[in-house]
Amino acid sequence: MAASRLFVSADAVRARFSAVLSQIYRREAPRYADLRELVESVNANALAQGEALAVRLGGAGELNGLSLERHGAIRLGTSEELSIIRRLFATMGLHPVGYYDLSAAGLPVHSTAFRPIGAEALRANPFRMFVSLLRLDLIEDEEARREASALIARRRIFTPRLLALLDRFETNKEIDESEVGEFVLQAAEIFRWRNEATASAELYDRLRQVHPLLADIACFQGPHVNHLTLRTLDIDAAQAAMRARGMNPKDEIEGPPRRKRDILLRQTSYKAIAEPIFFPKANGAGAAGTHAARFGEIEQRGVALTAKGRALYDRLLADARAADPAGGDAYMDALLQRFEAFPDNDQALCAEGLAFYHYAPTEEGLRQAGDLPASREAAALLRAGYLRIDPILYEDFLPVSAAGIFQSNLGESGRRVLAGEANRRAFEESLGATVLDELALYAEEEARSLAASLAALGLAPEETFARA
Ligand code: OOG
Ligand code: NI
C-alpha cells in the first residue's frame, strides 16, 4: 500500500484560499489594511459595551473568526470563465445560491453568490464570493460589444497548472494536503490586480463611455477582486469612524436601518481609489493612466426574512427611497421612520411569520419530555417556555444594496437605463448548473430544527403544526 496521504476538506481549502486572498489584498490596497484596523477597534468597543450587543446578536452572535473576511466580489467576462469558476469554487465548498438581476439598476451584469451551505460549513469558514457575469446583450453599441468581446476572448484567466490540478481533484474527489498550498496560490492568482491593461487608453475610454463596468471587465487580463468585506458589530459607528478619518465612505449604509433586532444585511464601503495603469499601444509604446475599481467594505448581518418579511422589507425600502430620493442622512432618517412598521423583536417576527428561526428545546421542556400534551403547536410550546428560538442569520445578498455598492464605485456614470430584463435561465446555462433557492435553505433549516426539538420533547412532528 502507498504511504498514507492526508486529504483536505473543502472547508479547509476555503479557509486557506481566503487567507491568501486577504494577505494579497492587504498588501496591494493599503486603505483596506487601514479599514481592518478601524473595524477591529470598533468591534472591540462594541464588545466592551457587552449586554446590549449580546441581546442584538442573539443566537447569531457567533464571535469566532470575527476578523475573517465575510465575502469578496469579482466580475467575469464569459460563460466559460463562469463555469470554470463554479468548478473551482466547488472544491472550496462554495456553491451558487440565488440569482441577482442587476439590469434593473442599469448594470449590464447578473450575479450569484458562491457560498458555504449549512451552519457547520459557515462556522468553519464564512468566506463567500459575489460573482457577476457581463451581459453583452444589454450593451446596445454594436462596435463596443464586438471590441469588448474580442478583448475578453483573447485572455486566459486560469493557468494550465490550475486547470490540471482542478481536473485531478474532480476525478479523485479529494485534495491531497501536499498540493493544497499550490492550488490556493494558483487560484488567488486569478483575482490579483494587474497594473497593465489589455486595451489602449483610447479603447478603454471608449468602452468606459459606453458603460464603466464594460471597461472594468473587458480591458484587463483577469477578474481582479474588487473588494473584500469585513464583519462589523456596529456599522453605524464604523461608518462614522470612516468619515472622521477621511476614508471617503459612501453616503449611505445600504439595507435596513439600525434596529434592536437586526434583519437581513447592512453594508457600507469606502469608495474605490484610482490606481495607476499602463495602457499599451500596438507599436509597443503606451500611455500611463488610472483605473478606479478596488475598495473595501463592511457588513453587519441580521435574521433571515421569509418571503412575507422580504416583501414588507422591499416595500418599506422603496417607500423610504421615494420619500427622499436625494439620499444621505435625510434618506437614513426616512428609512428609520418607515421601518417603525417592521416588528422589532424575535417573538413578533416569528409569530407573524416574517423571519426564520432555529428552534431548540429548553431545559424545562426536556424535564417535561414525554409528559407534554401531544397536540400542542410550536407557538404554544414557545409561549409555555418548552421551546426557545434563535435567529437564523441571513447569509445572502440584496440586489438593491448590491446595486448601490456597484454604483457608488462607478461614479455617476454608473447610473444608466438599460433595456433588458432578468435572464436567470441564460445565467444558469453559462454557469452550467442551477442556482440554489436561498429561501428554501432557510426554511429547511428552520423545519429541521423544529422537528428535532419536538422529537427531543417526545412529540412526533406530525402532531404539531409548524407555521407556513
Ligand atoms: C459586487 C457588488 C455586490 C455586495 O456586497 O452587495 C456586493 C461588485 O461590485 O462587483 O459585493
Ligand atoms: Ni460586497
Short mmCIF file of C-alpha atoms and ligand atoms in Angstrom, two decimals:
data_model
loop_
_atom_site.label_atom_id
_atom_site.label_comp_id
_atom_site.label_asym_id
_atom_site.label_seq_id
_atom_site.Cartn_x
_atom_site.Cartn_y
_atom_site.Cartn_z
CA MET A 1 0.00 0.00 0.00
CA ALA A 2 1.10 3.54 -0.70
CA ALA A 3 2.14 5.71 2.20
CA SER A 4 -0.92 7.22 3.80
CA ARG A 5 -1.97 10.57 2.34
CA LEU A 6 -3.70 13.39 4.10
CA PHE A 7 -6.77 14.79 2.47
CA VAL A 8 -8.07 18.30 2.99
CA SER A 9 -11.71 19.21 3.47
CA ALA A 10 -13.44 21.77 1.25
CA ASP A 11 -13.84 23.98 4.34
CA ALA A 12 -10.09 23.89 4.94
CA VAL A 13 -9.33 24.72 1.29
CA ARG A 14 -11.70 27.70 1.52
CA ALA A 15 -10.05 28.90 4.73
CA ARG A 16 -6.60 28.75 3.14
CA PHE A 17 -7.74 30.37 -0.08
CA SER A 18 -9.45 33.29 1.67
CA ALA A 19 -6.44 33.81 3.93
CA VAL A 20 -4.16 34.10 0.88
CA LEU A 21 -6.57 36.48 -0.85
CA SER A 22 -6.76 38.62 2.29
CA GLN A 23 -2.98 38.81 2.57
CA ILE A 24 -2.60 39.84 -1.05
CA TYR A 25 -5.33 42.46 -0.78
CA ARG A 26 -3.95 43.97 2.40
CA ARG A 27 -0.58 44.32 0.75
CA GLU A 28 -1.89 45.70 -2.53
CA ALA A 29 -4.59 48.00 -1.15
CA PRO A 30 -3.23 49.91 1.87
CA ARG A 31 -6.56 51.57 2.66
CA TYR A 32 -8.04 48.12 3.10
CA ALA A 33 -5.41 47.39 5.75
CA ASP A 34 -6.49 50.66 7.45
CA LEU A 35 -10.11 49.55 7.27
CA ARG A 36 -9.22 46.31 9.04
CA GLU A 37 -7.69 48.27 11.92
CA LEU A 38 -10.69 50.57 12.11
CA VAL A 39 -13.14 47.67 12.23
CA GLU A 40 -11.09 45.89 14.84
CA SER A 41 -11.27 48.87 17.18
CA VAL A 42 -14.99 49.44 16.51
CA ASN A 43 -15.64 45.78 17.27
CA ALA A 44 -13.59 45.93 20.46
CA ASN A 45 -15.65 48.93 21.62
CA ALA A 46 -18.89 47.19 20.79
CA LEU A 47 -17.83 44.08 22.70
CA ALA A 48 -16.91 46.23 25.69
CA GLN A 49 -20.50 47.54 25.76
CA GLY A 50 -21.48 43.98 26.47
CA GLU A 51 -25.07 43.25 27.22
CA ALA A 52 -26.95 45.37 24.67
CA LEU A 53 -24.81 43.85 21.99
CA ALA A 54 -25.33 40.31 23.22
CA VAL A 55 -29.09 40.88 23.03
CA ARG A 56 -28.89 42.22 19.50
CA LEU A 57 -26.68 39.41 18.28
CA GLY A 58 -28.84 36.76 19.89
CA GLY A 59 -28.08 33.30 18.62
CA ALA A 60 -26.49 34.86 15.58
CA GLY A 61 -23.66 36.14 17.71
CA GLU A 62 -21.03 33.68 16.65
CA LEU A 63 -17.87 35.55 17.54
CA ASN A 64 -15.32 33.01 16.39
CA GLY A 65 -13.32 34.29 13.46
CA LEU A 66 -14.67 37.79 13.88
CA SER A 67 -11.79 39.21 11.85
CA LEU A 68 -12.13 36.79 8.92
CA GLU A 69 -13.43 38.23 5.66
CA ARG A 70 -17.12 37.56 5.06
CA HIS A 71 -17.00 37.97 1.30
CA GLY A 72 -15.27 39.23 -1.82
CA ALA A 73 -16.54 40.12 -5.29
CA ILE A 74 -15.43 39.58 -8.87
CA ARG A 75 -16.86 40.25 -12.35
CA LEU A 76 -16.40 37.77 -15.17
CA GLY A 77 -16.49 38.15 -18.94
CA THR A 78 -17.70 34.86 -20.43
CA SER A 79 -19.71 31.71 -19.80
CA GLU A 80 -16.51 29.64 -19.98
CA GLU A 81 -14.93 31.73 -17.23
CA LEU A 82 -18.04 31.38 -15.08
CA SER A 83 -18.39 27.64 -15.48
CA ILE A 84 -14.74 27.01 -14.56
CA ILE A 85 -15.11 29.35 -11.58
CA ARG A 86 -18.09 27.24 -10.49
CA ARG A 87 -15.96 24.08 -10.61
CA LEU A 88 -13.08 25.80 -8.83
CA PHE A 89 -15.26 27.16 -6.02
CA ALA A 90 -16.93 23.76 -5.56
CA THR A 91 -13.57 22.40 -4.37
CA MET A 92 -13.75 25.07 -1.65
CA GLY A 93 -17.30 24.24 -0.60
CA LEU A 94 -18.68 27.35 -2.29
CA HIS A 95 -21.94 26.74 -4.18
CA PRO A 96 -24.08 29.12 -6.25
CA VAL A 97 -27.06 30.41 -4.25
CA GLY A 98 -29.57 32.92 -5.59
CA TYR A 99 -29.89 34.88 -8.82
CA TYR A 100 -29.39 38.64 -8.77
CA ASP A 101 -30.64 40.71 -11.70
CA LEU A 102 -28.73 43.98 -11.73
CA SER A 103 -30.02 45.18 -15.11
CA ALA A 104 -32.93 46.79 -13.27
CA ALA A 105 -30.35 49.12 -11.69
CA GLY A 106 -28.70 49.95 -15.01
CA LEU A 107 -25.81 47.50 -14.62
CA PRO A 108 -25.06 45.11 -17.53
CA VAL A 109 -24.43 42.09 -15.28
CA HIS A 110 -26.26 39.32 -13.48
CA SER A 111 -24.87 37.53 -10.47
CA THR A 112 -24.93 34.76 -7.91
CA ALA A 113 -23.35 34.24 -4.51
CA PHE A 114 -20.99 31.28 -4.19
CA ARG A 115 -21.31 30.39 -0.54
CA PRO A 116 -20.99 27.64 2.04
CA ILE A 117 -24.21 25.70 2.66
CA GLY A 118 -25.25 24.84 6.20
CA ALA A 119 -24.41 26.18 9.63
CA GLU A 120 -21.42 23.92 10.13
CA ALA A 121 -19.66 24.95 6.91
CA LEU A 122 -20.39 28.62 7.57
CA ARG A 123 -18.93 28.30 11.04
CA ALA A 124 -15.84 26.51 9.73
CA ASN A 125 -15.12 29.49 7.49
CA PRO A 126 -17.60 32.21 6.47
CA PHE A 127 -15.97 33.38 3.25
CA ARG A 128 -18.09 33.66 0.10
CA MET A 129 -17.82 35.27 -3.33
CA PHE A 130 -20.31 37.52 -5.08
CA VAL A 131 -19.77 36.72 -8.75
CA SER A 132 -21.15 38.76 -11.64
CA LEU A 133 -21.19 37.93 -15.33
CA LEU A 134 -21.08 40.60 -18.03
CA ARG A 135 -24.20 40.74 -20.21
CA LEU A 136 -23.09 41.95 -23.62
CA ASP A 137 -26.70 41.50 -24.75
CA LEU A 138 -27.51 44.64 -22.73
CA ILE A 139 -24.88 46.74 -24.49
CA GLU A 140 -26.55 48.48 -27.41
CA ASP A 141 -23.42 49.87 -29.05
CA GLU A 142 -22.52 47.12 -31.53
CA GLU A 143 -18.93 48.24 -32.09
CA ALA A 144 -18.26 48.37 -28.35
CA ARG A 145 -19.80 44.94 -27.95
CA ARG A 146 -17.53 43.50 -30.62
CA GLU A 147 -14.37 45.10 -29.28
CA ALA A 148 -15.09 44.10 -25.70
CA SER A 149 -15.80 40.51 -26.61
CA ALA A 150 -12.60 40.32 -28.71
CA LEU A 151 -10.55 41.53 -25.73
CA ILE A 152 -12.15 39.06 -23.35
CA ALA A 153 -11.87 36.15 -25.80
CA ARG A 154 -8.09 36.67 -26.01
CA ARG A 155 -7.38 36.47 -22.30
CA ARG A 156 -6.65 33.33 -20.27
CA ILE A 157 -7.52 33.86 -16.65
CA PHE A 158 -6.65 30.32 -15.46
CA THR A 159 -3.12 28.93 -15.55
CA PRO A 160 -2.71 25.49 -17.21
CA ARG A 161 -1.40 24.19 -13.89
CA LEU A 162 -4.52 25.29 -12.04
CA LEU A 163 -6.75 23.60 -14.64
CA ALA A 164 -4.73 20.39 -14.37
CA LEU A 165 -5.00 20.37 -10.57
CA LEU A 166 -8.72 21.09 -10.79
CA ASP A 167 -9.27 18.21 -13.23
CA ARG A 168 -7.42 15.84 -10.96
CA PHE A 169 -9.21 16.91 -7.80
CA GLU A 170 -12.54 16.46 -9.53
CA THR A 171 -11.62 12.99 -10.76
CA ASN A 172 -10.20 11.87 -7.41
CA LYS A 173 -12.93 13.67 -5.43
CA GLU A 174 -10.29 14.74 -2.93
CA ILE A 175 -7.40 17.12 -2.47
CA ASP A 176 -4.04 15.96 -1.24
CA GLU A 177 -2.56 18.04 1.58
CA SER A 178 0.75 18.34 -0.28
CA GLU A 179 -0.89 20.14 -3.19
CA VAL A 180 -3.35 22.43 -1.49
CA GLY A 181 -0.83 25.24 -0.93
CA GLU A 182 -0.01 25.43 -4.62
CA PHE A 183 -3.68 25.12 -5.53
CA VAL A 184 -4.84 28.09 -3.45
CA LEU A 185 -1.94 30.25 -4.68
CA GLN A 186 -2.82 29.45 -8.27
CA ALA A 187 -6.46 30.21 -7.54
CA ALA A 188 -5.67 33.54 -5.86
CA GLU A 189 -3.54 34.43 -8.90
CA ILE A 190 -6.75 34.71 -10.95
CA PHE A 191 -8.01 37.58 -8.82
CA ARG A 192 -4.80 39.56 -8.41
CA TRP A 193 -4.55 43.21 -9.53
CA ARG A 194 -2.61 43.79 -12.74
CA ASN A 195 -1.46 47.32 -13.45
CA GLU A 196 -1.21 46.79 -17.19
CA ALA A 197 -4.40 46.89 -19.25
CA THR A 198 -5.05 44.77 -22.35
CA ALA A 199 -6.56 47.72 -24.23
CA SER A 200 -5.17 51.04 -25.43
CA ALA A 201 -6.13 54.15 -23.49
CA GLU A 202 -8.42 55.15 -26.37
CA LEU A 203 -10.30 51.86 -26.39
CA TYR A 204 -10.54 51.87 -22.59
CA ASP A 205 -12.03 55.38 -22.68
CA ARG A 206 -14.47 54.42 -25.42
CA LEU A 207 -15.71 51.35 -23.53
CA ARG A 208 -15.92 53.41 -20.35
CA GLN A 209 -18.16 55.89 -22.09
CA VAL A 210 -20.46 53.09 -23.15
CA HIS A 211 -20.54 51.71 -19.59
CA PRO A 212 -17.86 51.90 -16.85
CA LEU A 213 -18.45 48.26 -15.94
CA LEU A 214 -17.70 47.23 -19.52
CA ALA A 215 -14.24 48.82 -19.32
CA ASP A 216 -13.57 47.31 -15.89
CA ILE A 217 -14.37 43.80 -17.10
CA ALA A 218 -13.07 43.85 -20.68
CA CYS A 219 -9.80 45.81 -20.51
CA PHE A 220 -7.86 43.68 -18.03
CA GLN A 221 -6.04 40.36 -18.04
CA GLY A 222 -8.16 38.97 -15.28
CA PRO A 223 -11.13 39.48 -12.95
CA HIS A 224 -9.43 41.42 -10.15
CA VAL A 225 -11.16 41.07 -6.79
CA ASN A 226 -12.83 44.47 -6.44
CA HIS A 227 -13.41 44.33 -2.69
CA LEU A 228 -13.20 42.20 0.42
CA THR A 229 -15.70 42.61 3.23
CA LEU A 230 -15.23 42.50 6.99
CA ARG A 231 -17.80 41.89 9.66
CA THR A 232 -18.55 44.79 11.99
CA LEU A 233 -20.52 44.64 15.22
CA ASP A 234 -21.56 48.30 14.90
CA ILE A 235 -21.83 49.52 11.34
CA ASP A 236 -23.10 52.98 12.31
CA ALA A 237 -20.03 53.54 14.50
CA ALA A 238 -17.77 52.17 11.75
CA GLN A 239 -19.35 54.48 9.14
CA ALA A 240 -18.86 57.48 11.45
CA ALA A 241 -15.24 56.44 12.10
CA MET A 242 -14.59 56.15 8.34
CA ARG A 243 -15.91 59.68 7.88
CA ALA A 244 -13.88 61.01 10.80
CA ARG A 245 -10.70 59.51 9.38
CA GLY A 246 -11.32 60.90 5.90
CA MET A 247 -11.66 57.46 4.35
CA ASN A 248 -14.34 58.64 1.90
CA PRO A 249 -17.16 56.21 2.73
CA LYS A 250 -20.23 56.05 0.53
CA ASP A 251 -23.04 58.40 1.57
CA GLU A 252 -25.45 55.81 2.92
CA ILE A 253 -25.42 52.47 4.65
CA GLU A 254 -27.22 50.04 2.32
CA GLY A 255 -30.03 47.84 3.57
CA PRO A 256 -32.35 48.18 6.57
CA PRO A 257 -31.88 50.88 9.25
CA ARG A 258 -30.43 50.33 12.71
CA ARG A 259 -32.78 48.25 14.87
CA LYS A 260 -32.83 46.30 18.13
CA ARG A 261 -33.12 43.03 16.18
CA ASP A 262 -31.05 43.33 13.03
CA ILE A 263 -32.63 41.96 9.87
CA LEU A 264 -31.01 40.88 6.59
CA LEU A 265 -27.83 42.74 5.78
CA ARG A 266 -26.43 46.24 6.27
CA GLN A 267 -23.36 47.26 4.27
CA THR A 268 -21.16 50.22 3.53
CA SER A 269 -17.76 50.78 1.93
CA TYR A 270 -15.07 53.31 1.29
CA LYS A 271 -15.13 54.33 -2.34
CA ALA A 272 -12.83 52.85 -4.96
CA ILE A 273 -9.46 54.53 -5.33
CA ALA A 274 -7.93 55.41 -8.73
CA GLU A 275 -4.78 53.35 -9.29
CA PRO A 276 -2.04 53.76 -11.92
CA ILE A 277 -2.45 51.62 -15.03
CA PHE A 278 -0.29 51.24 -18.13
CA PHE A 279 -2.35 51.20 -21.33
CA PRO A 280 -0.40 49.56 -24.19
CA LYS A 281 -0.38 50.62 -27.83
CA ALA A 282 0.15 48.47 -30.91
CA ASN A 283 3.61 49.95 -31.64
CA GLY A 284 4.93 48.87 -28.25
CA ALA A 285 4.56 52.30 -26.75
CA GLY A 286 1.76 53.06 -24.35
CA ALA A 287 0.25 55.56 -22.01
CA ALA A 288 0.04 55.97 -18.28
CA GLY A 289 -3.47 56.34 -16.87
CA THR A 290 -5.59 55.28 -13.94
CA HIS A 291 -8.45 52.93 -13.17
CA ALA A 292 -10.63 53.01 -10.04
CA ALA A 293 -12.03 49.60 -9.19
CA ARG A 294 -10.89 48.47 -5.76
CA PHE A 295 -12.47 49.35 -2.45
CA GLY A 296 -13.13 47.88 0.99
CA GLU A 297 -16.48 47.01 2.52
CA ILE A 298 -18.00 46.19 5.91
CA GLU A 299 -21.19 44.33 6.71
CA GLN A 300 -23.46 43.55 9.62
CA ARG A 301 -25.93 40.68 9.27
CA GLY A 302 -29.26 40.02 10.95
CA VAL A 303 -32.05 37.47 10.86
CA ALA A 304 -33.13 35.98 7.51
CA LEU A 305 -36.61 37.02 6.38
CA THR A 306 -39.35 34.79 4.98
CA ALA A 307 -40.96 35.69 1.64
CA LYS A 308 -43.57 37.62 3.62
CA GLY A 309 -40.94 39.50 5.63
CA ARG A 310 -38.95 40.21 2.49
CA ALA A 311 -41.97 41.67 0.72
CA LEU A 312 -42.51 44.02 3.67
CA TYR A 313 -38.81 44.95 3.66
CA ASP A 314 -38.84 45.69 -0.08
CA ARG A 315 -41.95 47.84 0.25
CA LEU A 316 -40.64 49.92 3.17
CA LEU A 317 -37.28 50.37 1.46
CA ALA A 318 -38.93 51.58 -1.75
CA ASP A 319 -41.17 53.94 0.28
CA ALA A 320 -38.18 55.49 2.01
CA ARG A 321 -36.38 55.94 -1.30
CA ALA A 322 -39.46 57.60 -2.79
CA ALA A 323 -39.73 59.91 0.23
CA ASP A 324 -36.17 61.12 -0.10
CA PRO A 325 -34.57 60.31 -3.42
CA ALA A 326 -31.70 62.73 -2.68
CA GLY A 327 -30.14 60.28 -0.25
CA GLY A 328 -27.60 60.92 2.50
CA ASP A 329 -28.63 61.45 6.12
CA ALA A 330 -32.15 62.56 5.16
CA TYR A 331 -32.64 59.20 3.49
CA MET A 332 -31.34 57.36 6.57
CA ASP A 333 -33.92 59.27 8.68
CA ALA A 334 -36.73 58.42 6.26
CA LEU A 335 -35.66 54.79 6.42
CA LEU A 336 -35.75 54.66 10.23
CA GLN A 337 -39.20 56.17 10.20
CA ARG A 338 -40.64 53.76 7.60
CA PHE A 339 -39.24 50.74 9.37
CA GLU A 340 -41.21 51.53 12.51
CA ALA A 341 -43.81 49.40 10.73
CA PHE A 342 -41.49 46.36 10.88
CA PRO A 343 -41.77 44.38 14.16
CA ASP A 344 -38.54 44.63 16.11
CA ASN A 345 -38.41 41.63 18.41
CA ASP A 346 -37.98 37.89 17.87
CA GLN A 347 -41.34 36.88 19.34
CA ALA A 348 -43.27 39.09 16.93
CA LEU A 349 -41.07 38.36 13.92
CA CYS A 350 -41.51 34.64 14.49
CA ALA A 351 -45.20 34.72 15.38
CA GLU A 352 -46.03 36.82 12.31
CA GLY A 353 -44.01 34.59 10.01
CA LEU A 354 -41.68 37.41 8.99
CA ALA A 355 -38.33 35.80 9.83
CA PHE A 356 -36.70 32.37 10.12
CA TYR A 357 -35.76 30.87 13.48
CA HIS A 358 -33.80 27.96 14.80
CA TYR A 359 -35.78 26.02 17.42
CA ALA A 360 -34.31 24.24 20.45
CA PRO A 361 -35.89 22.60 23.50
CA THR A 362 -35.40 24.45 26.79
CA GLU A 363 -34.23 22.69 29.96
CA GLU A 364 -37.75 22.92 31.30
CA GLY A 365 -39.04 21.34 28.08
CA LEU A 366 -36.59 18.47 28.40
CA ARG A 367 -37.65 17.91 32.05
CA GLN A 368 -41.24 17.57 30.84
CA ALA A 369 -40.33 15.47 27.81
CA GLY A 370 -42.83 12.67 27.31
CA ASP A 371 -45.44 14.29 29.56
CA LEU A 372 -46.45 17.10 27.21
CA PRO A 373 -49.86 17.00 25.56
CA ALA A 374 -49.29 15.71 22.05
CA SER A 375 -51.41 18.29 20.28
CA ARG A 376 -49.62 21.49 21.21
CA GLU A 377 -48.43 23.77 18.46
CA ALA A 378 -44.92 25.15 18.25
CA ALA A 379 -46.20 28.63 19.11
CA ALA A 380 -47.85 27.31 22.28
CA LEU A 381 -44.73 25.37 23.26
CA LEU A 382 -42.73 28.57 22.80
CA ARG A 383 -45.12 30.58 24.96
CA ALA A 384 -45.06 27.91 27.64
CA GLY A 385 -41.26 28.03 27.70
CA TYR A 386 -40.65 24.47 26.45
CA LEU A 387 -39.07 25.66 23.22
CA ARG A 388 -36.80 28.60 22.53
CA ILE A 389 -35.85 30.34 19.29
CA ASP A 390 -32.65 31.86 17.95
CA PRO A 391 -32.48 33.89 14.75
CA ILE A 392 -31.17 32.19 11.61
CA LEU A 393 -28.66 34.60 10.15
CA TYR A 394 -29.12 35.94 6.61
CA GLU A 395 -26.21 34.62 4.54
CA ASP A 396 -27.10 36.06 1.13
CA PHE A 397 -27.10 39.43 -0.61
CA LEU A 398 -29.63 42.12 -1.53
CA PRO A 399 -29.96 43.29 -5.14
CA VAL A 400 -30.82 46.91 -4.27
CA SER A 401 -27.86 47.07 -1.86
CA ALA A 402 -25.51 45.41 -4.35
CA ALA A 403 -26.56 47.94 -6.99
CA GLY A 404 -25.86 50.75 -4.51
CA ILE A 405 -22.38 49.35 -3.82
CA PHE A 406 -21.64 48.96 -7.54
CA GLN A 407 -22.85 52.47 -8.33
CA SER A 408 -21.02 54.27 -5.58
CA ASN A 409 -17.84 52.84 -7.07
CA LEU A 410 -18.63 53.56 -10.71
CA GLY A 411 -19.44 57.22 -10.12
CA GLU A 412 -22.46 58.98 -11.58
CA SER A 413 -21.80 57.45 -14.97
CA GLY A 414 -22.72 54.06 -13.50
CA ARG A 415 -26.36 55.13 -13.34
CA ARG A 416 -27.81 54.23 -16.70
CA VAL A 417 -31.06 52.96 -18.01
CA LEU A 418 -30.71 49.59 -19.71
CA ALA A 419 -33.31 48.00 -21.89
CA GLY A 420 -33.43 44.44 -20.69
CA GLU A 421 -34.69 42.17 -18.00
CA ALA A 422 -33.64 39.33 -15.74
CA ASN A 423 -32.49 36.22 -17.56
CA ARG A 424 -31.94 33.57 -14.97
CA ARG A 425 -32.07 30.75 -17.48
CA ALA A 426 -29.24 32.26 -19.55
CA PHE A 427 -27.20 32.74 -16.36
CA GLU A 428 -27.68 29.11 -15.34
CA GLU A 429 -26.73 27.96 -18.82
CA SER A 430 -23.50 29.96 -18.56
CA LEU A 431 -22.91 28.60 -15.08
CA GLY A 432 -23.53 25.02 -16.16
CA ALA A 433 -25.75 24.46 -13.12
CA THR A 434 -28.88 25.78 -11.48
CA VAL A 435 -28.60 28.19 -8.58
CA LEU A 436 -30.00 27.12 -5.21
CA ASP A 437 -33.00 28.89 -3.74
CA GLU A 438 -31.93 30.76 -0.60
CA LEU A 439 -35.42 30.87 0.92
CA ALA A 440 -35.68 27.09 0.65
CA LEU A 441 -32.37 26.71 2.51
CA TYR A 442 -33.56 28.84 5.43
CA ALA A 443 -36.97 27.15 5.52
CA GLU A 444 -35.33 23.71 5.59
CA GLU A 445 -33.03 24.69 8.42
CA GLU A 446 -35.95 26.02 10.44
CA ALA A 447 -38.09 22.93 9.76
CA ARG A 448 -35.24 20.58 10.66
CA SER A 449 -34.58 22.33 13.96
CA LEU A 450 -38.27 22.27 14.84
CA ALA A 451 -38.61 18.57 14.04
CA ALA A 452 -35.52 17.71 16.11
CA SER A 453 -36.78 19.85 19.00
CA LEU A 454 -40.20 18.21 19.00
CA ALA A 455 -38.61 14.77 18.94
CA ALA A 456 -36.48 15.79 21.94
CA LEU A 457 -39.68 16.80 23.76
CA GLY A 458 -41.16 13.41 22.99
CA LEU A 459 -43.60 14.85 20.46
CA ALA A 460 -43.88 13.48 16.94
CA PRO A 461 -43.50 16.29 14.38
CA GLU A 462 -46.79 15.35 12.65
CA GLU A 463 -48.69 16.16 15.80
CA THR A 464 -47.85 19.79 15.79
CA PHE A 465 -48.20 22.41 13.14
CA ALA A 466 -45.27 24.49 12.14
CA ARG A 467 -46.22 27.80 10.63
CA ALA A 468 -46.06 28.06 6.87
C1 OOG B 1 -20.33 43.44 -6.38
C2 OOG B 1 -21.22 44.31 -5.55
C3 OOG B 1 -22.14 43.44 -4.70
C4 OOG B 1 -22.39 43.26 -2.19
O1 OOG B 1 -21.84 43.17 -1.10
O2 OOG B 1 -23.62 43.51 -2.31
C5 OOG B 1 -21.57 43.09 -3.39
C6 OOG B 1 -19.38 44.19 -7.25
O3 OOG B 1 -19.17 45.40 -7.07
O4 OOG B 1 -18.80 43.52 -8.13
O5 OOG B 1 -20.47 42.68 -3.23
NI NI B 2 -19.79 43.24 -1.23
#
